[in-house]
Coordinates of C-alpha atoms in Angstrom, one line a residue:
M1 CA -13.7 -7.6 126.9
N2 CA -13.3 -7.8 130.7
I3 CA -13.2 -4.8 133.0
E4 CA -10.2 -6.4 134.8
D5 CA -8.3 -6.0 131.6
R6 CA -9.1 -2.3 131.5
K7 CA -6.9 -0.5 134.0
D8 CA -8.0 2.9 132.5
R9 CA -11.7 2.2 133.6
I10 CA -13.7 2.0 136.7
E11 CA -16.8 -0.1 137.3
L12 CA -19.8 1.5 139.0
K13 CA -22.7 -0.7 140.1
F14 CA -26.3 0.4 141.0
I15 CA -29.6 -1.3 141.7
K16 CA -32.3 0.7 140.0
V17 CA -34.8 0.5 137.2
V18 CA -33.6 2.7 134.3
D19 CA -34.2 3.6 130.7
G20 CA -30.7 2.8 129.5
V21 CA -30.8 5.1 126.4
K22 CA -32.3 8.0 128.4
L23 CA -29.8 7.5 131.2
M24 CA -26.8 7.5 128.8
Q25 CA -28.1 10.7 127.2
E26 CA -28.4 12.3 130.6
L27 CA -24.8 11.3 131.4
Y28 CA -23.6 12.7 128.0
D29 CA -25.5 16.0 128.6
A30 CA -23.9 16.4 132.0
I31 CA -20.5 15.0 131.2
P32 CA -19.6 15.5 127.5
E33 CA -16.3 13.8 128.0
L34 CA -18.2 10.5 128.2
E35 CA -19.5 10.8 124.7
P36 CA -17.9 8.5 122.1
V37 CA -15.3 10.2 119.9
V38 CA -13.4 9.3 116.8
E39 CA -9.6 9.4 117.3
E40 CA -7.3 8.5 114.4
G41 CA -10.2 7.0 112.5
E42 CA -11.3 4.7 115.3
L43 CA -14.3 5.1 117.6
K44 CA -13.4 5.5 121.2
V45 CA -16.2 4.6 123.6
N46 CA -15.9 6.3 127.0
L47 CA -19.1 4.9 128.6
R48 CA -20.5 1.5 128.6
L49 CA -23.8 0.7 130.3
F50 CA -24.9 -2.9 131.1
T51 CA -28.2 -3.9 132.6
S52 CA -29.3 -7.2 134.2
G53 CA -32.8 -6.8 135.7
H54 CA -32.5 -4.0 138.2
E55 CA -28.7 -4.2 138.3
I56 CA -26.8 -1.5 136.3
T57 CA -23.1 -1.6 135.6
L58 CA -21.3 1.4 134.2
W59 CA -17.7 1.4 132.8
V60 CA -16.3 4.9 132.8
P61 CA -12.8 6.4 132.5
K62 CA -10.9 6.4 135.8
E63 CA -10.7 10.2 135.7
A64 CA -14.5 10.6 135.4
D65 CA -16.3 12.4 138.2
E66 CA -17.7 9.4 140.1
H67 CA -19.7 11.6 142.5
L68 CA -21.5 13.4 139.6
I69 CA -22.2 10.1 137.8
R70 CA -23.7 8.7 141.0
N71 CA -25.9 11.8 141.4
I72 CA -27.1 11.6 137.8
V73 CA -28.0 7.9 138.1
M74 CA -29.8 8.4 141.4
E75 CA -31.8 11.3 140.0
H76 CA -32.7 9.4 136.8
K77 CA -36.4 8.8 136.6
Y78 CA -37.6 5.7 134.7
Q79 CA -40.8 6.3 132.9
D80 CA -42.4 3.9 130.5
E81 CA -43.0 6.0 127.4
F82 CA -46.0 4.0 126.3
E83 CA -47.6 4.2 129.7
S84 CA -46.9 7.9 129.8
E85 CA -48.6 8.5 126.5
V86 CA -51.7 6.4 127.5
N87 CA -52.1 8.3 130.7
K88 CA -51.7 11.7 128.9
N89 CA -54.3 10.8 126.3
A90 CA -56.8 9.1 128.7
L91 CA -60.2 10.7 129.2
P92 CA -60.5 12.5 132.5
G93 CA -61.4 10.1 135.3
T94 CA -60.2 7.0 133.4
E95 CA -56.6 7.0 134.5
S96 CA -55.5 3.8 136.3

């Protein structure tokens, strides 16, 4: 599927390191209309997130609040879960 074929969508691009799953959940929490829904027995996906290195591409409905989406993406904090757990469980004075 090509975004050019989807006149009901807009493409938003960002350069940022993200946790894709966490970012999608943050977007769903802030904008419930982006969550997938079942309509007439078919799954309708309202948000697609693609990553390539640090480049992020979002496909969202045209009527989505682009300003709010941009704010959520820019506020998103990437944190490696494993690294976070290691630092939390490290002995005092041994953090790197």
